[in-house]
PDB file of C-alpha atoms in Angstrom:
ATOM      1  CA  UNK A   1     -51.407 223.933  39.979  1.00 66.00           C
ATOM      2  CA  UNK A   2     -52.808 226.736  37.575  1.00 80.00           C
ATOM      3  CA  UNK A   3     -56.272 226.530  37.044  1.00 86.00           C
ATOM      4  CA  UNK A   4     -57.894 226.649  33.554  1.00 91.00           C
ATOM      5  CA  UNK A   5     -59.475 229.786  33.818  1.00 94.00           C
ATOM      6  CA  UNK A   6     -63.433 228.706  31.420  1.00 95.00           C
ATOM      7  CA  UNK A   7     -66.332 230.723  29.745  1.00 96.00           C
ATOM      8  CA  UNK A   8     -69.351 229.261  30.431  1.00 96.00           C
ATOM      9  CA  UNK A   9     -72.748 229.690  27.873  1.00 96.00           C
ATOM     10  CA  UNK A  10     -76.068 228.803  28.466  1.00 94.00           C
ATOM     11  CA  UNK A  11     -79.492 230.259  27.823  1.00 91.00           C
ATOM     12  CA  UNK A  12     -80.737 227.825  31.072  1.00 90.00           C
ATOM     13  CA  UNK A  13     -79.338 229.373  33.461  1.00 91.00           C
ATOM     14  CA  UNK A  14     -80.670 226.185  35.530  1.00 90.00           C
ATOM     15  CA  UNK A  15     -77.517 223.501  33.533  1.00 91.00           C
ATOM     16  CA  UNK A  16     -74.733 226.738  34.052  1.00 94.00           C
ATOM     17  CA  UNK A  17     -75.775 225.955  37.555  1.00 93.00           C
ATOM     18  CA  UNK A  18     -75.268 222.436  37.192  1.00 93.00           C
ATOM     19  CA  UNK A  19     -71.822 223.031  35.180  1.00 95.00           C
ATOM     20  CA  UNK A  20     -70.300 225.341  37.963  1.00 94.00           C
ATOM     21  CA  UNK A  21     -71.318 223.196  40.753  1.00 94.00           C
ATOM     22  CA  UNK A  22     -69.628 219.845  38.716  1.00 94.00           C
ATOM     23  CA  UNK A  23     -66.640 222.120  37.810  1.00 95.00           C
ATOM     24  CA  UNK A  24     -66.375 223.016  41.763  1.00 93.00           C
ATOM     25  CA  UNK A  25     -65.535 219.623  42.515  1.00 93.00           C
ATOM     26  CA  UNK A  26     -62.428 219.160  40.832  1.00 92.00           C
ATOM     27  CA  UNK A  27     -60.642 221.399  43.701  1.00 89.00           C
ATOM     28  CA  UNK A  28     -59.637 224.459  41.424  1.00 91.00           C
ATOM     29  CA  UNK A  29     -58.278 222.452  38.612  1.00 93.00           C
ATOM     30  CA  UNK A  30     -60.453 224.922  36.013  1.00 94.00           C
ATOM     31  CA  UNK A  31     -61.514 228.688  37.676  1.00 95.00           C
ATOM     32  CA  UNK A  32     -64.763 229.908  35.569  1.00 96.00           C
ATOM     33  CA  UNK A  33     -64.337 234.065  34.512  1.00 95.00           C
ATOM     34  CA  UNK A  34     -67.603 233.990  33.440  1.00 95.00           C
ATOM     35  CA  UNK A  35     -70.846 233.285  32.265  1.00 96.00           C
ATOM     36  CA  UNK A  36     -74.007 234.518  30.924  1.00 95.00           C
ATOM     37  CA  UNK A  37     -77.374 233.421  29.359  1.00 94.00           C
ATOM     38  CA  UNK A  38     -77.242 235.785  27.023  1.00 92.00           C
ATOM     39  CA  UNK A  39     -75.370 234.274  23.515  1.00 90.00           C
ATOM     40  CA  UNK A  40     -74.611 238.301  22.293  1.00 88.00           C
ATOM     41  CA  UNK A  41     -72.968 239.243  25.759  1.00 92.00           C
ATOM     42  CA  UNK A  42     -71.136 235.908  25.845  1.00 91.00           C
ATOM     43  CA  UNK A  43     -69.428 236.652  22.430  1.00 87.00           C
ATOM     44  CA  UNK A  44     -67.618 240.076  23.632  1.00 89.00           C
ATOM     45  CA  UNK A  45     -66.884 238.169  27.271  1.00 92.00           C
ATOM     46  CA  UNK A  46     -64.851 235.563  25.220  1.00 91.00           C
ATOM     47  CA  UNK A  47     -63.128 238.439  24.046  1.00 88.00           C
ATOM     48  CA  UNK A  48     -62.871 240.020  27.325  1.00 90.00           C
ATOM     49  CA  UNK A  49     -61.390 237.638  28.859  1.00 90.00           C
ATOM     50  CA  UNK A  50     -59.450 235.232  26.487  1.00 89.00           C
ATOM     51  CA  UNK A  51     -60.260 232.060  27.927  1.00 91.00           C
ATOM     52  CA  UNK A  52     -58.491 228.420  27.272  1.00 88.00           C
ATOM     53  CA  UNK A  53     -61.788 226.604  28.051  1.00 90.00           C
ATOM     54  CA  UNK A  54     -65.339 227.808  26.921  1.00 91.00           C
ATOM     55  CA  UNK A  55     -68.322 225.909  27.294  1.00 94.00           C
ATOM     56  CA  UNK A  56     -70.718 226.634  24.677  1.00 92.00           C
ATOM     57  CA  UNK A  57     -74.310 225.338  24.081  1.00 90.00           C
ATOM     58  CA  UNK A  58     -75.388 224.741  21.043  1.00 83.00           C
ATOM     59  CA  UNK A  59     -79.039 225.384  20.512  1.00 81.00           C
ATOM     60  CA  UNK A  60     -79.943 229.054  22.132  1.00 84.00           C
ATOM     61  CA  UNK A  61     -81.832 231.392  21.001  1.00 81.00           C
ATOM     62  CA  UNK A  62     -80.369 234.785  19.282  1.00 80.00           C
ATOM     63  CA  UNK A  63     -77.196 232.395  18.376  1.00 82.00           C
ATOM     64  CA  UNK A  64     -76.354 229.415  17.980  1.00 82.00           C
ATOM     65  CA  UNK A  65     -72.946 228.186  19.988  1.00 83.00           C
ATOM     66  CA  UNK A  66     -71.586 228.313  16.324  1.00 80.00           C
ATOM     67  CA  UNK A  67     -72.413 231.629  16.144  1.00 84.00           C
ATOM     68  CA  UNK A  68     -71.067 232.880  19.387  1.00 86.00           C
ATOM     69  CA  UNK A  69     -67.332 231.291  18.038  1.00 81.00           C
ATOM     70  CA  UNK A  70     -68.034 232.821  14.889  1.00 80.00           C
ATOM     71  CA  UNK A  71     -68.699 236.195  16.210  1.00 82.00           C
ATOM     72  CA  UNK A  72     -65.229 235.854  18.720  1.00 80.00           C
ATOM     73  CA  UNK A  73     -63.263 235.124  16.360  1.00 75.00           C
ATOM     74  CA  UNK A  74     -59.939 234.334  16.838  1.00 75.00           C
ATOM     75  CA  UNK A  75     -60.079 232.887  20.085  1.00 75.00           C
ATOM     76  CA  UNK A  76     -58.061 230.803  20.299  1.00 74.00           C
ATOM     77  CA  UNK A  77     -58.855 228.250  23.070  1.00 79.00           C
ATOM     78  CA  UNK A  78     -60.742 225.309  23.200  1.00 81.00           C
ATOM     79  CA  UNK A  79     -64.251 224.447  22.416  1.00 82.00           C
ATOM     80  CA  UNK A  80     -66.195 222.452  24.093  1.00 87.00           C
ATOM     81  CA  UNK A  81     -69.757 221.976  23.437  1.00 85.00           C
ATOM     82  CA  UNK A  82     -72.451 221.249  25.251  1.00 87.00           C
ATOM     83  CA  UNK A  83     -76.309 219.969  24.376  1.00 81.00           C
ATOM     84  CA  UNK A  84     -79.246 217.867  25.320  1.00 76.00           C
ATOM     85  CA  UNK A  85     -79.513 216.916  22.137  1.00 67.00           C
ATOM     86  CA  UNK A  86     -76.828 215.027  19.863  1.00 62.00           C
ATOM     87  CA  UNK A  87     -78.086 215.733  16.252  1.00 59.00           C
ATOM     88  CA  UNK A  88     -75.008 218.992  16.501  1.00 57.00           C
ATOM     89  CA  UNK A  89     -72.274 216.120  16.619  1.00 57.00           C
ATOM     90  CA  UNK A  90     -70.934 216.478  13.019  1.00 52.00           C
ATOM     91  CA  UNK A  91     -71.034 220.172  13.135  1.00 55.00           C
ATOM     92  CA  UNK A  92     -69.183 220.414  16.518  1.00 52.00           C
ATOM     93  CA  UNK A  93     -66.043 218.297  15.379  1.00 54.00           C
ATOM     94  CA  UNK A  94     -66.342 219.939  11.643  1.00 50.00           C
ATOM     95  CA  UNK A  95     -65.100 223.830  13.476  1.00 51.00           C
ATOM     96  CA  UNK A  96     -62.913 222.125  16.124  1.00 49.00           C
ATOM     97  CA  UNK A  97     -64.207 221.414  18.993  1.00 52.00           C
ATOM     98  CA  UNK A  98     -62.475 220.317  22.017  1.00 55.00           C
ATOM     99  CA  UNK A  99     -65.043 218.111  22.675  1.00 68.00           C
ATOM    100  CA  UNK A 100     -68.962 217.405  22.307  1.00 76.00           C
ATOM    101  CA  UNK A 101     -70.932 216.828  25.657  1.00 82.00           C
ATOM    102  CA  UNK A 102     -74.058 216.061  26.416  1.00 80.00           C
ATOM    103  CA  UNK A 103     -76.222 217.810  29.404  1.00 81.00           C
ATOM    104  CA  UNK A 104     -76.630 216.843  32.109  1.00 83.00           C
ATOM    105  CA  UNK A 105     -71.785 217.227  32.190  1.00 89.00           C
ATOM    106  CA  UNK A 106     -70.374 215.047  34.853  1.00 88.00           C
ATOM    107  CA  UNK A 107     -66.960 215.383  36.760  1.00 89.00           C
ATOM    108  CA  UNK A 108     -66.228 212.597  34.636  1.00 90.00           C
ATOM    109  CA  UNK A 109     -66.637 214.410  31.659  1.00 88.00           C
ATOM    110  CA  UNK A 110     -64.551 217.418  33.014  1.00 91.00           C
ATOM    111  CA  UNK A 111     -61.803 215.057  34.075  1.00 90.00           C
ATOM    112  CA  UNK A 112     -61.751 213.675  29.989  1.00 86.00           C
ATOM    113  CA  UNK A 113     -61.487 216.821  28.448  1.00 85.00           C
ATOM    114  CA  UNK A 114     -58.822 218.461  30.912  1.00 86.00           C
ATOM    115  CA  UNK A 115     -56.399 215.182  29.877  1.00 82.00           C
ATOM    116  CA  UNK A 116     -57.114 216.367  26.440  1.00 76.00           C
ATOM    117  CA  UNK A 117     -55.644 219.650  27.660  1.00 76.00           C
ATOM    118  CA  UNK A 118     -53.010 218.171  29.235  1.00 73.00           C
ATOM    119  CA  UNK A 119     -51.473 215.772  25.896  1.00 67.00           C
ATOM    120  CA  UNK A 120     -53.591 216.732  22.578  1.00 57.00           C
ATOM    121  CA  UNK A 121     -51.769 217.219  19.489  1.00 48.00           C
ATOM    122  CA  UNK A 122     -53.278 218.120  16.155  1.00 42.00           C
ATOM    123  CA  UNK A 123     -52.681 214.292  14.834  1.00 43.00           C
ATOM    124  CA  UNK A 124     -54.152 213.406  18.228  1.00 50.00           C
ATOM    125  CA  UNK A 125     -57.121 215.907  18.723  1.00 52.00           C
ATOM    126  CA  UNK A 126     -58.271 214.455  15.356  1.00 45.00           C
ATOM    127  CA  UNK A 127     -57.712 211.041  16.064  1.00 51.00           C
ATOM    128  CA  UNK A 128     -59.911 211.883  19.394  1.00 54.00           C
ATOM    129  CA  UNK A 129     -62.560 213.488  18.053  1.00 51.00           C
ATOM    130  CA  UNK A 130     -63.027 210.848  15.474  1.00 48.00           C
ATOM    131  CA  UNK A 131     -63.533 208.431  18.596  1.00 55.00           C
ATOM    132  CA  UNK A 132     -65.377 210.163  20.520  1.00 56.00           C
ATOM    133  CA  UNK A 133     -67.583 210.623  17.473  1.00 51.00           C
ATOM    134  CA  UNK A 134     -67.777 206.963  17.604  1.00 52.00           C
ATOM    135  CA  UNK A 135     -69.040 206.764  20.757  1.00 58.00           C
ATOM    136  CA  UNK A 136     -71.473 208.823  20.634  1.00 54.00           C
ATOM    137  CA  UNK A 137     -73.033 207.222  17.942  1.00 52.00           C
ATOM    138  CA  UNK A 138     -72.388 204.074  19.269  1.00 56.00           C
ATOM    139  CA  UNK A 139     -73.979 205.590  22.844  1.00 53.00           C
ATOM    140  CA  UNK A 140     -77.837 206.697  20.788  1.00 51.00           C
ATOM    141  CA  UNK A 141     -77.697 203.988  18.493  1.00 51.00           C
ATOM    142  CA  UNK A 142     -78.290 201.456  21.706  1.00 53.00           C
ATOM    143  CA  UNK A 143     -79.879 203.089  23.829  1.00 49.00           C
ATOM    144  CA  UNK A 144     -82.966 205.220  23.960  1.00 56.00           C
ATOM    145  CA  UNK A 145     -83.324 209.092  22.914  1.00 71.00           C
ATOM    146  CA  UNK A 146     -83.318 211.940  25.535  1.00 75.00           C
ATOM    147  CA  UNK A 147     -83.747 215.327  24.924  1.00 76.00           C
ATOM    148  CA  UNK A 148     -83.697 218.126  27.949  1.00 74.00           C
ATOM    149  CA  UNK A 149     -86.336 220.701  28.563  1.00 77.00           C
ATOM    150  CA  UNK A 150     -86.932 223.860  30.815  1.00 75.00           C
ATOM    151  CA  UNK A 151     -89.939 223.289  32.542  1.00 73.00           C
ATOM    152  CA  UNK A 152     -90.564 225.437  35.985  1.00 73.00           C
ATOM    153  CA  UNK A 153     -88.777 223.547  38.880  1.00 70.00           C
ATOM    154  CA  UNK A 154     -85.463 223.730  36.228  1.00 68.00           C
ATOM    155  CA  UNK A 155     -84.424 220.648  32.908  1.00 71.00           C
ATOM    156  CA  UNK A 156     -86.388 217.448  32.854  1.00 76.00           C
ATOM    157  CA  UNK A 157     -84.755 214.339  30.553  1.00 78.00           C
ATOM    158  CA  UNK A 158     -87.516 212.881  28.381  1.00 81.00           C
ATOM    159  CA  UNK A 159     -87.379 209.406  26.722  1.00 81.00           C
ATOM    160  CA  UNK A 160     -88.606 210.166  22.999  1.00 84.00           C
ATOM    161  CA  UNK A 161     -89.904 206.779  23.183  1.00 84.00           C
ATOM    162  CA  UNK A 162     -92.331 207.786  25.766  1.00 88.00           C
ATOM    163  CA  UNK A 163     -93.479 210.976  24.265  1.00 90.00           C
ATOM    164  CA  UNK A 164     -96.683 210.164  22.604  1.00 92.00           C
ATOM    165  CA  UNK A 165     -97.141 214.224  21.366  1.00 91.00           C
ATOM    166  CA  UNK A 166     -96.347 217.659  21.459  1.00 91.00           C
ATOM    167  CA  UNK A 167     -98.474 219.989  21.443  1.00 91.00           C
ATOM    168  CA  UNK A 168     -98.074 223.714  20.691  1.00 90.00           C
ATOM    169  CA  UNK A 169     -99.143 226.507  23.748  1.00 88.00           C
ATOM    170  CA  UNK A 170     -98.233 229.763  22.269  1.00 87.00           C
ATOM    171  CA  UNK A 171     -94.755 230.352  22.970  1.00 86.00           C
ATOM    172  CA  UNK A 172     -94.481 226.547  25.123  1.00 88.00           C
ATOM    173  CA  UNK A 173     -95.488 223.286  24.447  1.00 90.00           C
ATOM    174  CA  UNK A 174     -97.325 220.522  26.114  1.00 91.00           C
ATOM    175  CA  UNK A 175     -95.994 217.372  26.096  1.00 92.00           C
ATOM    176  CA  UNK A 176     -98.125 214.343  26.141  1.00 93.00           C
ATOM    177  CA  UNK A 177     -96.596 211.150  27.924  1.00 91.00           C
ATOM    178  CA  UNK A 178     -97.464 207.721  28.124  1.00 89.00           C
ATOM    179  CA  UNK A 179     -98.360 206.638  31.714  1.00 84.00           C
ATOM    180  CA  UNK A 180     -97.652 210.408  33.134  1.00 85.00           C
ATOM    181  CA  UNK A 181     -98.998 213.878  33.403  1.00 87.00           C
ATOM    182  CA  UNK A 182     -98.466 215.559  30.987  1.00 88.00           C
ATOM    183  CA  UNK A 183     -95.352 218.346  30.574  1.00 87.00           C
ATOM    184  CA  UNK A 184     -95.042 222.348  29.925  1.00 88.00           C
ATOM    185  CA  UNK A 185     -92.091 223.457  28.977  1.00 87.00           C
ATOM    186  CA  UNK A 186     -90.812 227.057  28.013  1.00 84.00           C
ATOM    187  CA  UNK A 187     -90.135 225.931  24.215  1.00 84.00           C
ATOM    188  CA  UNK A 188     -91.516 226.980  20.690  1.00 86.00           C
ATOM    189  CA  UNK A 189     -93.132 223.764  19.010  1.00 87.00           C
ATOM    190  CA  UNK A 190     -91.180 224.870  16.308  1.00 85.00           C
ATOM    191  CA  UNK A 191     -87.588 224.548  18.901  1.00 83.00           C
ATOM    192  CA  UNK A 192     -88.981 221.068  20.109  1.00 84.00           C
ATOM    193  CA  UNK A 193     -88.813 220.300  16.189  1.00 83.00           C
ATOM    194  CA  UNK A 194     -85.183 221.065  15.611  1.00 78.00           C
ATOM    195  CA  UNK A 195     -84.741 218.915  18.950  1.00 77.00           C
ATOM    196  CA  UNK A 196     -86.155 215.654  18.217  1.00 79.00           C
ATOM    197  CA  UNK A 197     -85.803 216.064  14.084  1.00 68.00           C
ATOM    198  CA  UNK A 198     -87.709 213.931  11.820  1.00 57.00           C
ATOM    199  CA  UNK A 199     -87.079 210.816  12.115  1.00 59.00           C
ATOM    200  CA  UNK A 200     -90.273 208.878  14.142  1.00 76.00           C
ATOM    201  CA  UNK A 201     -92.583 212.034  14.462  1.00 81.00           C
ATOM    202  CA  UNK A 202     -94.863 213.339  12.001  1.00 82.00           C
ATOM    203  CA  UNK A 203     -96.726 217.907  11.824  1.00 82.00           C
ATOM    204  CA  UNK A 204     -99.664 215.952  11.213  1.00 79.00           C
ATOM    205  CA  UNK A 205    -101.067 219.675  12.148  1.00 81.00           C
ATOM    206  CA  UNK A 206     -98.951 223.071  12.727  1.00 84.00           C
ATOM    207  CA  UNK A 207    -100.111 222.474  16.595  1.00 88.00           C
ATOM    208  CA  UNK A 208     -99.355 218.807  16.448  1.00 89.00           C
ATOM    209  CA  UNK A 209     -96.043 216.648  16.291  1.00 88.00           C
ATOM    210  CA  UNK A 210     -97.031 213.187  17.002  1.00 89.00           C
ATOM    211  CA  UNK A 211     -94.737 209.824  17.965  1.00 86.00           C
TER     212      UNK A 211
END
């Protein structure tokens, strides 16, 4: 079996390593031919290697995943957007992503992507995208919203219903949690505000985002 070539573009090195590990467990069905945490470098890497699969994070500094794809045109491979939060789901489908995976990505997620690669047609692709979108929206309606944030020990998955407030601390944000110690994450409050959206949170001060 000839493996599908793939590139991983994600500004969090820990996310790259986690996805690479899951891919390695598939027994050679996907070959990662390049990885980068620099989205600008990623656009050039796509042109050089022309991978069959592109795993690209959506929210990255400098260039978003959508902008990377635009810069890499005429890329003809299959897009798989990855993200720790899913408010960008609809736009991912609008640009014809093969799939949309919510971190942490599992082998089951990857096997689903491979299955679509083997069987999809234009009509099937549209129907699968619509079905997946409905599935994601239903999942989020039935389960507590979560975000993944980078700390000095790796990614932490935070339930938003456990957040009391987010507090700006320079280029970092302090997350105050109900019944737990605060977390310091390497994202600005502006980025955090974009991640959580406006529903359920209010900017009561330029340094505080309150649940």
